[in-house]
Each structure stands twice: as structure tokens, then as C-alpha cells.
Coordinates of N, CA and C in Angstrom, one line a residue:
V1 N -32.7 56.1 36.9 CA -31.9 57.3 37.1 C -32.4 58.1 38.3
V2 N -31.5 58.9 38.9 CA -31.9 59.9 39.8 C -31.6 61.3 39.2
T3 N -32.5 62.2 39.3 CA -32.3 63.5 38.7 C -32.2 64.5 39.9
V4 N -31.2 65.4 39.8 CA -31.1 66.4 40.8 C -31.7 67.8 40.3
S5 N -31.7 68.8 41.2 CA -32.5 70.0 40.9 C -32.1 70.7 39.6
D6 N -30.8 70.6 39.2 CA -30.4 71.3 38.0 C -30.7 70.5 36.7
G7 N -31.4 69.4 36.9 CA -31.8 68.6 35.7 C -30.9 67.5 35.3
K8 N -29.7 67.5 35.9 CA -28.7 66.4 35.6 C -29.2 65.1 36.2
M9 N -28.8 64.0 35.5 CA -29.2 62.7 36.1 C -28.0 61.7 36.0
V10 N -28.2 60.6 36.8 CA -27.2 59.6 36.7 C -27.9 58.2 37.0
E11 N -27.3 57.2 36.3 CA -27.9 55.9 36.5 C -27.6 55.4 37.9
V12 N -28.6 54.7 38.5 CA -28.4 54.1 39.8 C -28.8 52.6 39.7
G13 N -29.3 52.1 38.6 CA -29.6 50.7 38.5 C -30.1 50.4 37.1
I14 N -30.0 49.1 36.8 CA -30.5 48.6 35.5 C -31.5 47.5 35.7
V15 N -32.6 47.6 35.0 CA -33.7 46.6 35.1 C -33.9 46.1 33.7
G16 N -34.1 44.8 33.6 CA -34.3 44.1 32.3 C -35.4 43.1 32.5
R17 N -35.4 42.1 31.7 CA -36.4 41.1 31.6 C -36.5 40.3 32.9
E18 N -35.5 40.5 33.8 CA -35.6 39.7 35.1 C -36.3 40.5 36.2
G19 N -36.7 41.7 36.0 CA -37.2 42.5 37.1 C -38.4 43.4 36.8
F20 N -38.5 44.4 37.7 CA -39.6 45.4 37.5 C -39.1 46.7 38.1
V21 N -39.8 47.8 37.6 CA -39.5 49.1 38.1 C -40.6 49.4 39.1
G22 N -40.4 50.4 40.0 CA -41.4 50.7 41.0 C -41.2 49.8 42.3
T23 N -39.9 49.5 42.6 CA -39.7 48.6 43.7 C -40.3 49.1 45.0
P24 N -40.4 50.4 45.3 CA -41.0 50.8 46.6 C -42.4 50.3 46.8
L25 N -43.1 50.0 45.7 CA -44.5 49.5 45.8 C -44.5 48.2 46.5
A26 N -43.5 47.4 46.3 CA -43.5 46.1 47.0 C -43.4 46.2 48.5
G27 N -42.9 47.3 49.0 CA -42.9 47.6 50.4 C -44.0 48.5 50.9
G28 N -45.0 48.8 50.1 CA -46.1 49.6 50.4 C -45.9 51.1 50.3
L29 N -44.8 51.5 49.7 CA -44.6 52.9 49.5 C -45.2 53.4 48.2
T30 N -45.5 54.7 48.1 CA -46.1 55.1 46.9 C -45.3 56.1 46.1
K31 N -44.1 56.5 46.6 CA -43.3 57.4 45.8 C -41.8 56.8 45.7
T32 N -41.1 57.2 44.7 CA -39.7 56.8 44.5 C -38.9 58.0 44.0
P33 N -37.7 58.1 44.4 CA -36.8 59.2 43.8 C -36.3 58.8 42.5
H34 N -36.6 57.7 42.0 CA -36.0 57.2 40.7 C -36.9 57.4 39.6
R35 N -36.3 57.6 38.4 CA -37.1 57.7 37.2 C -36.7 56.6 36.2
A36 N -37.6 55.9 35.6 CA -37.3 54.8 34.7 C -37.2 55.3 33.3
L37 N -36.1 54.9 32.6 CA -36.0 55.3 31.2 C -35.8 54.0 30.4
V38 N -36.5 53.9 29.3 CA -36.4 52.7 28.5 C -35.4 52.9 27.4
H39 N -34.4 52.0 27.4 CA -33.3 52.1 26.5 C -33.3 51.1 25.3
V40 N -34.1 50.1 25.5 CA -34.1 49.0 24.5 C -35.5 48.6 24.3
A41 N -35.9 48.6 23.0 CA -37.3 48.2 22.7 C -37.6 46.8 23.1
G42 N -38.8 46.5 23.5 CA -39.1 45.1 23.9 C -40.5 45.1 24.5
D43 N -40.9 44.0 24.9 CA -42.3 43.9 25.5 C -42.2 44.0 27.0
G44 N -43.2 44.5 27.6 CA -43.3 44.7 29.1 C -44.7 44.7 29.5
Y45 N -45.0 44.6 30.8 CA -46.3 44.7 31.3 C -46.4 45.9 32.3
R46 N -47.5 46.5 32.3 CA -47.7 47.6 33.2 C -48.9 47.2 34.2
V47 N -48.6 47.4 35.5 CA -49.7 47.1 36.5 C -49.9 48.4 37.3
R48 N -51.1 48.8 37.4 CA -51.3 50.0 38.2 C -51.0 49.8 39.6
A49 N -50.4 50.8 40.2 CA -50.0 50.7 41.6 C -51.2 50.3 42.5
S50 N -52.4 50.9 42.3 CA -53.5 50.6 43.1 C -53.9 49.1 43.0
V51 N -53.8 48.5 41.8 CA -54.1 47.1 41.6 C -53.0 46.3 42.3
L52 N -51.8 46.6 42.2 CA -50.7 45.9 42.9 C -51.0 45.9 44.4
H53 N -51.3 47.1 45.0 CA -51.5 47.2 46.4 C -52.7 46.4 46.9
E54 N -53.7 46.2 46.0 CA -54.9 45.4 46.3 C -54.6 43.9 46.3
V55 N -53.7 43.5 45.3 CA -53.4 42.1 45.1 C -52.4 41.6 46.1
L56 N -51.4 42.4 46.5 CA -50.3 41.9 47.3 C -50.7 41.2 48.6
P57 N -51.7 41.8 49.4 CA -52.1 41.1 50.6 C -52.6 39.6 50.4
M58 N -53.1 39.4 49.2 CA -53.7 38.1 48.9 C -52.7 37.2 48.2
A59 N -51.5 37.7 47.9 CA -50.5 36.9 47.2 C -49.1 37.0 47.9
P60 N -49.0 36.3 49.0 CA -47.8 36.4 49.8 C -46.5 36.0 49.1
K61 N -46.6 35.0 48.2 CA -45.4 34.6 47.4 C -45.0 35.7 46.5
L62 N -45.9 36.4 45.8 CA -45.6 37.5 45.0 C -45.0 38.6 45.8
R63 N -45.5 38.9 46.9 CA -44.9 40.0 47.8 C -43.5 39.6 48.2
I64 N -43.2 38.4 48.5 CA -41.9 38.0 48.9 C -41.0 38.1 47.7
L65 N -41.4 37.6 46.5 CA -40.6 37.7 45.3 C -40.3 39.2 44.9
L66 N -41.3 40.0 45.0 CA -41.0 41.5 44.7 C -40.2 42.1 45.7
T67 N -40.3 41.8 47.0 CA -39.5 42.3 48.0 C -38.1 41.9 47.9
R68 N -37.9 40.6 47.6 CA -36.5 40.2 47.4 C -35.8 40.9 46.2
Y69 N -36.6 41.1 45.1 CA -36.0 41.8 44.0 C -35.7 43.2 44.4
A70 N -36.6 43.8 45.2 CA -36.4 45.2 45.6 C -35.1 45.3 46.4
L71 N -34.8 44.3 47.3 CA -33.6 44.2 48.0 C -32.4 44.1 47.1
V72 N -32.4 43.3 46.1 CA -31.4 43.2 45.1 C -31.1 44.5 44.4
Q73 N -32.2 45.2 44.1 CA -32.1 46.5 43.4 C -31.4 47.5 44.3
G74 N -31.7 47.4 45.6 CA -31.1 48.3 46.6 C -29.6 48.0 46.7
M75 N -29.2 46.8 46.7 CA -27.8 46.4 46.7 C -27.1 46.8 45.4
Q76 N -27.8 46.7 44.3 CA -27.2 47.1 43.0 C -27.0 48.7 43.0
L77 N -28.0 49.4 43.6 CA -27.9 50.8 43.7 C -26.7 51.2 44.5
A78 N -26.5 50.6 45.6 CA -25.3 50.9 46.5 C -24.0 50.6 45.8
Q79 N -23.9 49.5 45.1 CA -22.7 49.1 44.3 C -22.5 50.1 43.2
T80 N -23.5 50.5 42.5 CA -23.4 51.4 41.4 C -22.9 52.8 41.9
A81 N -23.4 53.2 43.1 CA -22.9 54.5 43.6 C -21.5 54.4 43.9
A82 N -21.0 53.3 44.5 CA -19.6 53.1 44.8 C -18.8 53.1 43.5
C83 N -19.3 52.4 42.5 CA -18.6 52.3 41.2 C -18.5 53.6 40.6
N84 N -19.6 54.4 40.6 CA -19.5 55.7 40.0 C -18.6 56.7 40.6
R85 N -18.3 56.5 41.9 CA -17.4 57.3 42.7 C -16.0 56.9 42.6
L86 N -15.8 55.5 42.6 CA -14.4 55.0 42.8 C -13.7 54.4 41.6
H87 N -14.5 54.2 40.5 CA -13.9 53.6 39.3 C -13.8 54.5 38.1
G88 N -12.9 54.2 37.2 CA -12.7 55.0 36.0 C -13.8 54.7 35.0
L89 N -13.9 55.6 34.1 CA -14.9 55.6 33.1 C -14.8 54.3 32.2
E90 N -13.6 53.8 31.9 CA -13.5 52.6 31.2 C -14.2 51.4 31.9
Q91 N -13.9 51.3 33.2 CA -14.5 50.2 34.0 C -16.0 50.4 34.1
R92 N -16.5 51.6 34.3 CA -17.9 51.8 34.5 C -18.7 51.5 33.2
L93 N -18.1 52.0 32.0 CA -18.7 51.7 30.8 C -18.8 50.2 30.5
A94 N -17.7 49.5 30.8 CA -17.6 48.0 30.6 C -18.7 47.4 31.5
R95 N -18.8 47.8 32.7 CA -19.8 47.2 33.6 C -21.2 47.5 33.1
W96 N -21.5 48.7 32.6 CA -22.8 49.0 32.1 C -23.1 48.2 30.9
L97 N -22.2 48.1 30.0 CA -22.4 47.3 28.7 C -22.7 45.8 29.1
L98 N -22.0 45.2 30.0 CA -22.2 43.8 30.4 C -23.6 43.7 31.1
M99 N -23.9 44.6 32.0 CA -25.2 44.5 32.7 C -26.4 44.6 31.7
S100 N -26.2 45.6 30.8 CA -27.3 45.8 29.8 C -27.4 44.6 28.8
Q101 N -26.3 44.0 28.4 CA -26.3 42.9 27.6 C -26.9 41.7 28.3
D102 N -26.7 41.5 29.6 CA -27.3 40.5 30.3 C -28.8 40.6 30.3
R103 N -29.3 41.8 30.5 CA -30.7 42.0 30.6 C -31.5 42.0 29.3
V104 N -30.9 42.3 28.2 CA -31.6 42.2 26.9 C -31.2 41.0 26.1
N105 N -30.2 40.3 26.6 CA -29.8 39.0 25.9 C -29.5 39.3 24.4
S106 N -28.7 40.3 24.2 CA -28.3 40.7 22.8 C -27.0 41.3 22.8
N107 N -26.3 41.2 21.6 CA -25.0 41.8 21.5 C -25.2 43.3 21.0
M108 N -26.4 43.6 20.6 CA -26.6 45.0 20.0 C -27.4 45.8 21.0
L109 N -26.9 47.0 21.2 CA -27.5 48.0 22.1 C -27.7 49.3 21.3
I110 N -28.8 49.9 21.3 CA -29.1 51.2 20.7 C -28.8 52.3 21.7
M111 N -27.7 53.0 21.6 CA -27.3 54.0 22.6 C -26.4 55.0 22.0
T112 N -26.6 56.3 22.3 CA -25.7 57.3 21.8 C -24.7 57.6 22.9
H113 N -23.6 58.3 22.5 CA -22.6 58.7 23.5 C -23.2 59.6 24.5
E114 N -24.1 60.5 24.0 CA -24.7 61.4 25.0 C -25.5 60.7 26.1
R115 N -26.2 59.6 25.7 CA -27.0 58.9 26.7 C -26.0 58.1 27.6
F116 N -25.0 57.5 27.1 CA -24.0 56.9 28.0 C -23.4 57.9 29.0
A117 N -23.1 59.1 28.5 CA -22.6 60.2 29.4 C -23.5 60.5 30.5
T118 N -24.8 60.6 30.1 CA -25.8 60.9 31.1 C -25.9 59.8 32.2
L119 N -26.0 58.6 31.7 CA -26.1 57.5 32.6 C -24.9 57.3 33.5
L120 N -23.7 57.5 33.0 CA -22.5 57.3 33.7 C -22.0 58.5 34.5
G121 N -22.7 59.6 34.4 CA -22.4 60.8 35.1 C -21.1 61.5 34.7
T122 N -20.9 61.6 33.3 CA -19.7 62.2 32.8 C -20.1 63.0 31.6
D123 N -19.2 63.4 30.8 CA -19.5 64.2 29.6 C -19.3 63.3 28.3
R124 N -20.0 63.8 27.2 CA -20.0 63.0 26.0 C -18.6 62.9 25.4
P125 N -17.7 63.9 25.4 CA -16.4 63.7 24.8 C -15.6 62.6 25.5
S126 N -15.7 62.5 26.8 CA -15.0 61.4 27.6 C -15.5 60.0 27.1
V127 N -16.9 59.9 27.0 CA -17.4 58.6 26.5 C -16.9 58.3 25.1
S128 N -16.8 59.3 24.2 CA -16.4 59.1 22.9 C -14.9 58.6 22.9
V129 N -14.1 59.1 23.8 CA -12.7 58.7 23.8 C -12.6 57.2 24.3
V130 N -13.4 56.9 25.3 CA -13.4 55.5 25.8 C -14.0 54.5 24.8
A131 N -15.1 54.9 24.1 CA -15.7 54.1 23.1 C -14.8 53.8 21.9
S132 N -14.1 54.9 21.6 CA -13.1 54.7 20.5 C -12.0 53.8 20.9
W133 N -11.5 53.9 22.1 CA -10.5 52.9 22.6 C -11.0 51.5 22.6
F134 N -12.3 51.3 23.1 CA -12.9 50.0 23.1 C -13.0 49.4 21.7
Q135 N -13.3 50.3 20.8 CA -13.4 49.8 19.4 C -12.1 49.4 18.8
K136 N -11.0 50.2 19.1 CA -9.7 49.9 18.7 C -9.2 48.6 19.3
Q137 N -9.6 48.3 20.5 CA -9.2 47.0 21.2 C -10.1 45.8 20.7
G138 N -11.0 46.0 19.9 CA -11.9 44.9 19.4 C -12.9 44.5 20.4
I139 N -13.3 45.4 21.4 CA -14.2 45.1 22.4 C -15.7 45.4 21.9
I140 N -15.8 46.5 21.2 CA -17.1 46.9 20.7 C -17.0 47.4 19.2
E141 N -18.1 47.4 18.6 CA -18.2 48.1 17.3 C -19.2 49.2 17.5
Y142 N -18.9 50.4 17.1 CA -19.9 51.5 17.4 C -20.2 52.3 16.1
K143 N -21.4 52.4 15.7 CA -21.8 53.1 14.5 C -23.1 53.8 14.7
R144 N -23.1 55.1 14.7 CA -24.3 56.0 14.7 C -25.3 55.5 15.7
G145 N -25.0 55.5 17.0 CA -25.9 55.1 18.1 C -26.2 53.7 18.3
V146 N -25.5 52.8 17.6 CA -25.6 51.4 17.8 C -24.3 50.8 18.2
V147 N -24.3 50.1 19.4 CA -23.2 49.5 19.9 C -23.3 48.0 19.8
R148 N -22.3 47.3 19.2 CA -22.3 45.9 19.1 C -21.2 45.3 19.9
V149 N -21.4 44.5 20.9 CA -20.4 43.9 21.7 C -19.7 42.8 20.9
L150 N -18.4 43.0 20.7 CA -17.6 42.0 19.9 C -16.9 41.0 20.9
S151 N -16.5 41.4 22.0 CA -15.8 40.5 22.9 C -16.3 40.7 24.4
R152 N -17.2 39.8 24.8 CA -17.6 39.9 26.2 C -16.5 39.6 27.2
R153 N -15.6 38.7 26.8 CA -14.4 38.4 27.6 C -13.6 39.7 27.9
K154 N -13.3 40.4 26.8 CA -12.5 41.7 27.0 C -13.3 42.7 27.8
L155 N -14.6 42.7 27.7 CA -15.4 43.6 28.5 C -15.3 43.2 30.0
K156 N -15.4 41.9 30.3 CA -15.2 41.5 31.7 C -13.8 41.8 32.2
E157 N -12.8 41.7 31.4 CA -11.5 42.0 31.8 C -11.3 43.5 32.1
T158 N -12.0 44.3 31.4 CA -12.0 45.8 31.6 C -12.8 46.3 32.7
A159 N -13.9 45.6 33.0 CA -14.8 46.0 34.0 C -14.2 45.9 35.4
C160 N -14.6 46.7 36.3 CA -14.2 46.6 37.7 C -15.0 45.4 38.4
E161 N -14.7 45.2 39.6 CA -15.3 44.1 40.4 C -16.8 44.3 40.6
C162 N -17.3 45.5 40.4 CA -18.7 45.8 40.6 C -19.6 44.9 39.8
Y163 N -19.2 44.6 38.6 CA -20.0 43.8 37.7 C -20.3 42.4 38.4
E164 N -19.2 41.8 38.8 CA -19.3 40.4 39.4 C -20.0 40.5 40.8
V165 N -19.8 41.6 41.5 CA -20.5 41.7 42.8 C -22.0 41.8 42.6
I166 N -22.5 42.6 41.6 CA -23.9 42.7 41.3 C -24.4 41.4 40.7
Q167 N -23.7 40.7 39.9 CA -24.1 39.4 39.4 C -24.3 38.4 40.5
E168 N -23.5 38.5 41.5 CA -23.6 37.6 42.7 C -24.9 37.8 43.4
Y169 N -25.4 39.1 43.6 CA -26.6 39.4 44.2 C -27.8 38.6 43.5
Y170 N -27.8 38.7 42.2 CA -28.8 38.1 41.4 C -28.7 36.5 41.5
L171 N -27.5 36.0 41.5 CA -27.4 34.6 41.6 C -27.9 34.0 43.0
Q172 N -27.6 34.8 44.0 CA -28.0 34.4 45.4 C -29.6 34.3 45.5
L173 N -30.3 35.1 44.7 CA -31.7 35.1 44.8 C -32.4 34.3 43.7
G174 N -31.5 33.6 42.9 CA -32.0 32.8 41.8 C -32.6 33.6 40.7
L175 N -32.2 34.8 40.5 CA -32.7 35.7 39.5 C -31.9 35.6 38.2
K176 N -30.8 34.9 38.2 CA -30.0 34.8 37.0 C -29.8 33.3 36.6

């Protein structure tokens, strides 16, 4: 997410089991305007920035892989910015659910309407209206902070083209 001076934040990308956070490190930078939030429990690895900077000169294949992933993240960020500005909440929520499901490989996501609103740059009541509509359409089932995707096909039909565009970035680099 990116946070602005009044404390509000918006999602600019999603990282799952296919990637890493801290992409500026791959290019030798030491700061990022992004903040990583963990939404789904799971295993991960942490590498200190100093260790990564030490190892990268001796591991050119790793540097190339991390740099390519950083480029994909940059393209995802640009597409997400366009999506957040140009597409309706139904399309954005469908895209987010699909992308999250891809990264955790599960039909279940632990997420509150408040968190969806924060990530999608909108208010909680709007998310509740869309989630209720999704539930009535048989797209999701929602109970007390747990979303279960019932129909991936319907989610894809509801999502804007941004989901497929972002998927294509990952396919081109062999990350999917």
C-alpha cells in the first residue's frame, strides 16, 4: 500500500508466494514508498537488506530474477493505479479477489469490509453493498470477515481487463 500524509492508504500491488516485497532492493535502492501488509497467514522468509546487498553482486542470476520481478511489480502498480481510477468498485473488488486467490491458492480469504475499503480506496458501506450483491449472485459467500469464492468464472466475468493484463505480465516472465 501507499500511505498519504493524512494516514489514508490504498493498495498498489499484491505479492504472494510467487514474489517478494522490497523490490527497490533489487536495484540497489534502500527506501520504498510502499508499506507491506500481510493479509493471509502463511510461511515466508526474511532476508536483511544488508545481506541481500552483499549477496547480489555474487549472484547475477538472482539479481536478474529479482529485477525482472521488480519490473512486473512496477507494471502491476501502474495497471492497479489505472484500475483504481477508471473502473467501478465491482470490477476492482473482483480483480482483487482473483489476484489474491491466485497468490494464496485458496478459495478462502480472511478479510473485513473495512480492509477491502482501505485497499480499494473507498468506504466500507460501498464495499458492503458490492459484497452483498456478489453474495446474491453466487460469486462469494461472506461471513464475519471470511470470504469464500464460490464462482471464479463469475468473478472473471465481473472483473475489468486489468486482471488479465496483470496476469499476462506474470506469464511473460514465467512467474505463473
